[in-house]
């Protein structure tokens, strides 16, 4: 993908006017722009901008098709991010760079939540087995970050991102694993302030009601 053509399309879609602004949007060093001029634009740049602005990745790559995702047909492409949710007790790999995109039926996504806030990520660890297995890819709606009792959520706890079934009780929150080898985690008092609900799990080769 030639940089000049790519930059013109990005400028048209986002209103930016300089390469410095492009670097800021992508969260990259401006020196990477110089490299892209000679080697071509990395695919991840288009995926990242498509996720941020609801753009059609194919239009960003080639100029073909509609500019925006919502103008396309029955299939919507959901960005897959580099972060990996840990279904276990270990540390995990953090990062929000878009590395791929997964096709879903647009109407199904709309019934489940807010497609514009959905991302996919891989799971490591076995604490949610057999409900979610290591290596599964899950779909998360980040707009659903208020806990509905006993549903599956991706949560942030300290420096980790985990998949847990969350129960709320007066004055405490309980995080459950499907694998009975893992004991429930109870948060209460100031401990609850460390909990971040990133989004509800909608799918991992199956849909959750």
PDB file of C-alpha atoms in Angstrom, residues 1-203:
ATOM      1  CA  UNK A   1       0.000   0.000   0.000  1.00  0.00           C
ATOM      2  CA  UNK A   2       1.528   3.307  -1.101  1.00  0.00           C
ATOM      3  CA  UNK A   3       1.818   5.848   1.674  1.00  0.00           C
ATOM      4  CA  UNK A   4       0.657   8.913  -0.286  1.00  0.00           C
ATOM      5  CA  UNK A   5      -2.590   7.261  -1.382  1.00  0.00           C
ATOM      6  CA  UNK A   6      -3.197   5.917   2.115  1.00  0.00           C
ATOM      7  CA  UNK A   7      -2.549   9.299   3.722  1.00  0.00           C
ATOM      8  CA  UNK A   8      -4.942  11.067   1.358  1.00  0.00           C
ATOM      9  CA  UNK A   9      -7.735   8.650   2.246  1.00  0.00           C
ATOM     10  CA  UNK A  10      -7.039   8.927   5.980  1.00  0.00           C
ATOM     11  CA  UNK A  11      -6.994  12.728   5.782  1.00  0.00           C
ATOM     12  CA  UNK A  12     -10.305  12.713   3.934  1.00  0.00           C
ATOM     13  CA  UNK A  13     -11.940  10.386   6.455  1.00  0.00           C
ATOM     14  CA  UNK A  14     -10.582  11.850   9.693  1.00  0.00           C
ATOM     15  CA  UNK A  15      -9.887  15.492   8.904  1.00  0.00           C
ATOM     16  CA  UNK A  16      -6.194  15.358   9.848  1.00  0.00           C
ATOM     17  CA  UNK A  17      -3.839  17.587   7.909  1.00  0.00           C
ATOM     18  CA  UNK A  18      -0.307  16.483   8.748  1.00  0.00           C
ATOM     19  CA  UNK A  19       1.784  13.345   9.009  1.00  0.00           C
ATOM     20  CA  UNK A  20       2.505  14.267  12.619  1.00  0.00           C
ATOM     21  CA  UNK A  21      -1.228  14.056  13.347  1.00  0.00           C
ATOM     22  CA  UNK A  22      -1.329  10.650  11.654  1.00  0.00           C
ATOM     23  CA  UNK A  23       1.485   9.391  13.883  1.00  0.00           C
ATOM     24  CA  UNK A  24      -0.429  10.634  16.932  1.00  0.00           C
ATOM     25  CA  UNK A  25      -3.602   8.829  15.818  1.00  0.00           C
ATOM     26  CA  UNK A  26      -1.673   5.593  15.375  1.00  0.00           C
ATOM     27  CA  UNK A  27       0.374   6.004  18.549  1.00  0.00           C
ATOM     28  CA  UNK A  28       3.633   5.541  16.659  1.00  0.00           C
ATOM     29  CA  UNK A  29       6.936   7.383  16.400  1.00  0.00           C
ATOM     30  CA  UNK A  30       6.950   9.889  13.491  1.00  0.00           C
ATOM     31  CA  UNK A  31      10.058   8.119  12.179  1.00  0.00           C
ATOM     32  CA  UNK A  32       7.837   5.159  11.281  1.00  0.00           C
ATOM     33  CA  UNK A  33       6.088   7.399   8.751  1.00  0.00           C
ATOM     34  CA  UNK A  34       9.360   7.927   6.906  1.00  0.00           C
ATOM     35  CA  UNK A  35       9.909   4.169   6.802  1.00  0.00           C
ATOM     36  CA  UNK A  36       6.387   3.565   5.469  1.00  0.00           C
ATOM     37  CA  UNK A  37       7.069   5.912   2.548  1.00  0.00           C
ATOM     38  CA  UNK A  38       9.780   3.610   1.270  1.00  0.00           C
ATOM     39  CA  UNK A  39       8.517   0.191   2.392  1.00  0.00           C
ATOM     40  CA  UNK A  40       4.759   0.614   2.220  1.00  0.00           C
ATOM     41  CA  UNK A  41       2.078   1.078   4.865  1.00  0.00           C
ATOM     42  CA  UNK A  42       1.778  -1.747   7.429  1.00  0.00           C
ATOM     43  CA  UNK A  43      -1.598  -3.523   7.373  1.00  0.00           C
ATOM     44  CA  UNK A  44      -2.017  -2.879  11.102  1.00  0.00           C
ATOM     45  CA  UNK A  45      -2.242   0.887  10.500  1.00  0.00           C
ATOM     46  CA  UNK A  46      -5.375   0.505   8.419  1.00  0.00           C
ATOM     47  CA  UNK A  47      -6.937  -1.901  10.904  1.00  0.00           C
ATOM     48  CA  UNK A  48      -6.237   0.449  13.809  1.00  0.00           C
ATOM     49  CA  UNK A  49      -7.781   3.451  12.050  1.00  0.00           C
ATOM     50  CA  UNK A  50     -10.737   1.390  10.848  1.00  0.00           C
ATOM     51  CA  UNK A  51     -11.462   0.384  14.450  1.00  0.00           C
ATOM     52  CA  UNK A  52     -11.132   3.936  15.775  1.00  0.00           C
ATOM     53  CA  UNK A  53     -13.244   5.683  13.143  1.00  0.00           C
ATOM     54  CA  UNK A  54     -15.607   2.972  11.888  1.00  0.00           C
ATOM     55  CA  UNK A  55     -13.916   2.939   8.492  1.00  0.00           C
ATOM     56  CA  UNK A  56     -13.922   0.192   5.894  1.00  0.00           C
ATOM     57  CA  UNK A  57     -10.413  -1.394   5.930  1.00  0.00           C
ATOM     58  CA  UNK A  58     -10.678  -2.273   2.235  1.00  0.00           C
ATOM     59  CA  UNK A  59     -11.414   1.358   1.374  1.00  0.00           C
ATOM     60  CA  UNK A  60      -8.380   2.460   3.390  1.00  0.00           C
ATOM     61  CA  UNK A  61      -6.195  -0.086   1.581  1.00  0.00           C
ATOM     62  CA  UNK A  62      -7.405   0.413  -1.978  1.00  0.00           C
ATOM     63  CA  UNK A  63      -9.976   3.204  -2.160  1.00  0.00           C
ATOM     64  CA  UNK A  64     -12.582   0.645  -3.320  1.00  0.00           C
ATOM     65  CA  UNK A  65     -15.989   0.242  -1.703  1.00  0.00           C
ATOM     66  CA  UNK A  66     -17.730   2.450   0.858  1.00  0.00           C
ATOM     67  CA  UNK A  67     -15.692   4.595   3.233  1.00  0.00           C
ATOM     68  CA  UNK A  68     -17.452   3.484   6.405  1.00  0.00           C
ATOM     69  CA  UNK A  69     -18.175   0.075   7.868  1.00  0.00           C
ATOM     70  CA  UNK A  70     -21.876   0.793   8.371  1.00  0.00           C
ATOM     71  CA  UNK A  71     -22.292   1.348   4.631  1.00  0.00           C
ATOM     72  CA  UNK A  72     -21.314  -2.239   3.834  1.00  0.00           C
ATOM     73  CA  UNK A  73     -23.515  -5.318   3.442  1.00  0.00           C
ATOM     74  CA  UNK A  74     -24.535  -8.059   5.863  1.00  0.00           C
ATOM     75  CA  UNK A  75     -21.028  -8.721   7.202  1.00  0.00           C
ATOM     76  CA  UNK A  76     -19.198  -6.475   9.674  1.00  0.00           C
ATOM     77  CA  UNK A  77     -15.511  -6.756  10.518  1.00  0.00           C
ATOM     78  CA  UNK A  78     -14.660  -6.621  14.233  1.00  0.00           C
ATOM     79  CA  UNK A  79     -11.065  -5.673  15.145  1.00  0.00           C
ATOM     80  CA  UNK A  80      -8.966  -8.238  16.975  1.00  0.00           C
ATOM     81  CA  UNK A  81      -6.541  -6.666  19.442  1.00  0.00           C
ATOM     82  CA  UNK A  82      -3.145  -7.803  20.640  1.00  0.00           C
ATOM     83  CA  UNK A  83      -4.172  -7.903  24.301  1.00  0.00           C
ATOM     84  CA  UNK A  84      -4.775 -11.415  25.580  1.00  0.00           C
ATOM     85  CA  UNK A  85      -7.284 -12.149  28.314  1.00  0.00           C
ATOM     86  CA  UNK A  86      -5.970 -14.483  30.992  1.00  0.00           C
ATOM     87  CA  UNK A  87      -8.249 -17.315  32.093  1.00  0.00           C
ATOM     88  CA  UNK A  88      -5.866 -18.225  34.869  1.00  0.00           C
ATOM     89  CA  UNK A  89      -3.724 -16.741  37.585  1.00  0.00           C
ATOM     90  CA  UNK A  90      -0.619 -15.730  35.647  1.00  0.00           C
ATOM     91  CA  UNK A  91       0.540 -12.514  34.090  1.00  0.00           C
ATOM     92  CA  UNK A  92      -0.537 -11.683  30.568  1.00  0.00           C
ATOM     93  CA  UNK A  93       0.407  -9.804  27.501  1.00  0.00           C
ATOM     94  CA  UNK A  94      -1.006  -6.282  27.360  1.00  0.00           C
ATOM     95  CA  UNK A  95      -1.525  -4.104  24.313  1.00  0.00           C
ATOM     96  CA  UNK A  96      -4.354  -2.633  22.272  1.00  0.00           C
ATOM     97  CA  UNK A  97      -2.830  -2.707  18.771  1.00  0.00           C
ATOM     98  CA  UNK A  98      -5.226  -4.094  16.166  1.00  0.00           C
ATOM     99  CA  UNK A  99      -3.688  -7.213  14.623  1.00  0.00           C
ATOM    100  CA  UNK A 100      -6.562  -8.683  12.594  1.00  0.00           C
ATOM    101  CA  UNK A 101     -10.270  -8.419  11.889  1.00  0.00           C
ATOM    102  CA  UNK A 102     -12.996 -11.058  12.210  1.00  0.00           C
ATOM    103  CA  UNK A 103     -16.222 -11.193  10.171  1.00  0.00           C
ATOM    104  CA  UNK A 104     -19.588 -11.381  11.948  1.00  0.00           C
ATOM    105  CA  UNK A 105     -23.150 -11.014  10.751  1.00  0.00           C
ATOM    106  CA  UNK A 106     -24.025  -7.349  11.167  1.00  0.00           C
ATOM    107  CA  UNK A 107     -27.585  -7.978  12.382  1.00  0.00           C
ATOM    108  CA  UNK A 108     -26.363 -10.456  15.027  1.00  0.00           C
ATOM    109  CA  UNK A 109     -23.869  -7.926  16.374  1.00  0.00           C
ATOM    110  CA  UNK A 110     -26.564  -5.243  16.533  1.00  0.00           C
ATOM    111  CA  UNK A 111     -28.822  -7.560  18.548  1.00  0.00           C
ATOM    112  CA  UNK A 112     -26.023  -8.322  21.001  1.00  0.00           C
ATOM    113  CA  UNK A 113     -24.905  -4.771  21.772  1.00  0.00           C
ATOM    114  CA  UNK A 114     -22.910  -1.907  20.299  1.00  0.00           C
ATOM    115  CA  UNK A 115     -20.839  -3.125  17.304  1.00  0.00           C
ATOM    116  CA  UNK A 116     -18.745   0.058  17.313  1.00  0.00           C
ATOM    117  CA  UNK A 117     -17.378  -0.843  20.776  1.00  0.00           C
ATOM    118  CA  UNK A 118     -16.712  -4.529  20.116  1.00  0.00           C
ATOM    119  CA  UNK A 119     -13.281  -6.121  19.927  1.00  0.00           C
ATOM    120  CA  UNK A 120     -11.981  -9.683  19.816  1.00  0.00           C
ATOM    121  CA  UNK A 121      -9.014 -11.096  21.718  1.00  0.00           C
ATOM    122  CA  UNK A 122      -7.378 -14.438  22.447  1.00  0.00           C
ATOM    123  CA  UNK A 123      -7.539 -16.251  25.781  1.00  0.00           C
ATOM    124  CA  UNK A 124      -4.638 -17.832  27.664  1.00  0.00           C
ATOM    125  CA  UNK A 125      -4.893 -20.087  30.715  1.00  0.00           C
ATOM    126  CA  UNK A 126      -7.426 -22.735  31.718  1.00  0.00           C
ATOM    127  CA  UNK A 127      -9.399 -21.265  34.621  1.00  0.00           C
ATOM    128  CA  UNK A 128     -12.541 -20.976  32.459  1.00  0.00           C
ATOM    129  CA  UNK A 129     -12.223 -24.452  30.941  1.00  0.00           C
ATOM    130  CA  UNK A 130     -14.289 -26.156  29.565  1.00  0.00           C
ATOM    131  CA  UNK A 131     -16.489 -23.085  29.012  1.00  0.00           C
ATOM    132  CA  UNK A 132     -13.629 -21.176  27.387  1.00  0.00           C
ATOM    133  CA  UNK A 133     -10.500 -23.070  26.435  1.00  0.00           C
ATOM    134  CA  UNK A 134      -6.925 -21.772  26.128  1.00  0.00           C
ATOM    135  CA  UNK A 135      -6.429 -20.377  22.633  1.00  0.00           C
ATOM    136  CA  UNK A 136     -10.097 -19.498  22.126  1.00  0.00           C
ATOM    137  CA  UNK A 137     -10.935 -16.113  20.660  1.00  0.00           C
ATOM    138  CA  UNK A 138     -13.631 -14.170  22.480  1.00  0.00           C
ATOM    139  CA  UNK A 139     -15.806 -11.260  21.403  1.00  0.00           C
ATOM    140  CA  UNK A 140     -16.241  -8.422  23.908  1.00  0.00           C
ATOM    141  CA  UNK A 141     -18.628  -5.474  23.948  1.00  0.00           C
ATOM    142  CA  UNK A 142     -16.831  -2.664  25.787  1.00  0.00           C
ATOM    143  CA  UNK A 143     -20.045  -0.654  26.038  1.00  0.00           C
ATOM    144  CA  UNK A 144     -21.455  -3.301  28.421  1.00  0.00           C
ATOM    145  CA  UNK A 145     -19.233  -2.473  31.381  1.00  0.00           C
ATOM    146  CA  UNK A 146     -21.848  -2.365  34.119  1.00  0.00           C
ATOM    147  CA  UNK A 147     -22.117  -5.786  35.699  1.00  0.00           C
ATOM    148  CA  UNK A 148     -25.248  -7.842  35.171  1.00  0.00           C
ATOM    149  CA  UNK A 149     -25.066 -10.553  37.816  1.00  0.00           C
ATOM    150  CA  UNK A 150     -23.468 -13.893  36.980  1.00  0.00           C
ATOM    151  CA  UNK A 151     -22.448 -13.085  33.391  1.00  0.00           C
ATOM    152  CA  UNK A 152     -19.019 -13.401  31.818  1.00  0.00           C
ATOM    153  CA  UNK A 153     -16.831 -10.315  31.644  1.00  0.00           C
ATOM    154  CA  UNK A 154     -13.313  -9.341  30.730  1.00  0.00           C
ATOM    155  CA  UNK A 155     -12.024  -7.477  33.756  1.00  0.00           C
ATOM    156  CA  UNK A 156      -8.897  -5.578  34.647  1.00  0.00           C
ATOM    157  CA  UNK A 157      -7.423  -6.380  38.034  1.00  0.00           C
ATOM    158  CA  UNK A 158      -4.144  -4.665  38.814  1.00  0.00           C
ATOM    159  CA  UNK A 159      -1.908  -5.137  35.770  1.00  0.00           C
ATOM    160  CA  UNK A 160      -3.817  -8.133  34.405  1.00  0.00           C
ATOM    161  CA  UNK A 161      -6.792  -8.670  32.128  1.00  0.00           C
ATOM    162  CA  UNK A 162      -8.884 -11.720  33.030  1.00  0.00           C
ATOM    163  CA  UNK A 163     -12.055 -13.514  31.994  1.00  0.00           C
ATOM    164  CA  UNK A 164     -14.345 -14.275  34.939  1.00  0.00           C
ATOM    165  CA  UNK A 165     -17.984 -14.820  35.785  1.00  0.00           C
ATOM    166  CA  UNK A 166     -18.885 -11.890  38.018  1.00  0.00           C
ATOM    167  CA  UNK A 167     -21.369 -11.863  40.885  1.00  0.00           C
ATOM    168  CA  UNK A 168     -22.263  -8.719  42.829  1.00  0.00           C
ATOM    169  CA  UNK A 169     -23.396  -8.807  46.442  1.00  0.00           C
ATOM    170  CA  UNK A 170     -23.946  -5.949  48.917  1.00  0.00           C
ATOM    171  CA  UNK A 171     -20.483  -4.638  49.740  1.00  0.00           C
ATOM    172  CA  UNK A 172     -18.547  -7.180  47.691  1.00  0.00           C
ATOM    173  CA  UNK A 173     -17.831  -8.606  44.234  1.00  0.00           C
ATOM    174  CA  UNK A 174     -17.053 -12.285  43.617  1.00  0.00           C
ATOM    175  CA  UNK A 175     -15.055 -13.469  40.598  1.00  0.00           C
ATOM    176  CA  UNK A 176     -15.737 -17.080  39.633  1.00  0.00           C
ATOM    177  CA  UNK A 177     -13.787 -19.495  37.435  1.00  0.00           C
ATOM    178  CA  UNK A 178     -15.477 -22.379  35.603  1.00  0.00           C
ATOM    179  CA  UNK A 179     -12.548 -24.694  36.317  1.00  0.00           C
ATOM    180  CA  UNK A 180     -13.094 -25.889  39.890  1.00  0.00           C
ATOM    181  CA  UNK A 181      -9.340 -26.053  40.509  1.00  0.00           C
ATOM    182  CA  UNK A 182      -9.467 -22.247  40.844  1.00  0.00           C
ATOM    183  CA  UNK A 183     -11.053 -20.775  43.958  1.00  0.00           C
ATOM    184  CA  UNK A 184     -13.398 -17.760  43.744  1.00  0.00           C
ATOM    185  CA  UNK A 185     -11.844 -14.350  44.371  1.00  0.00           C
ATOM    186  CA  UNK A 186     -13.777 -12.010  46.685  1.00  0.00           C
ATOM    187  CA  UNK A 187     -13.234  -8.256  46.541  1.00  0.00           C
ATOM    188  CA  UNK A 188     -14.614  -5.975  49.229  1.00  0.00           C
ATOM    189  CA  UNK A 189     -14.057  -2.504  50.586  1.00  0.00           C
ATOM    190  CA  UNK A 190     -11.168  -0.679  48.918  1.00  0.00           C
ATOM    191  CA  UNK A 191     -10.318  -3.820  46.933  1.00  0.00           C
ATOM    192  CA  UNK A 192     -13.331  -3.179  44.702  1.00  0.00           C
ATOM    193  CA  UNK A 193     -11.712   0.058  43.515  1.00  0.00           C
ATOM    194  CA  UNK A 194      -8.996  -2.008  41.785  1.00  0.00           C
ATOM    195  CA  UNK A 195     -11.573  -3.750  39.569  1.00  0.00           C
ATOM    196  CA  UNK A 196     -12.146  -2.463  36.037  1.00  0.00           C
ATOM    197  CA  UNK A 197     -14.924  -3.998  33.957  1.00  0.00           C
ATOM    198  CA  UNK A 198     -13.621  -3.859  30.397  1.00  0.00           C
ATOM    199  CA  UNK A 199     -16.606  -5.454  28.684  1.00  0.00           C
ATOM    200  CA  UNK A 200     -19.020  -8.347  28.534  1.00  0.00           C
ATOM    201  CA  UNK A 201     -18.087 -11.569  26.742  1.00  0.00           C
ATOM    202  CA  UNK A 202     -20.602 -12.234  23.953  1.00  0.00           C
ATOM    203  CA  UNK A 203     -19.060 -15.146  22.068  1.00  0.00           C
TER     204      UNK A 203
END
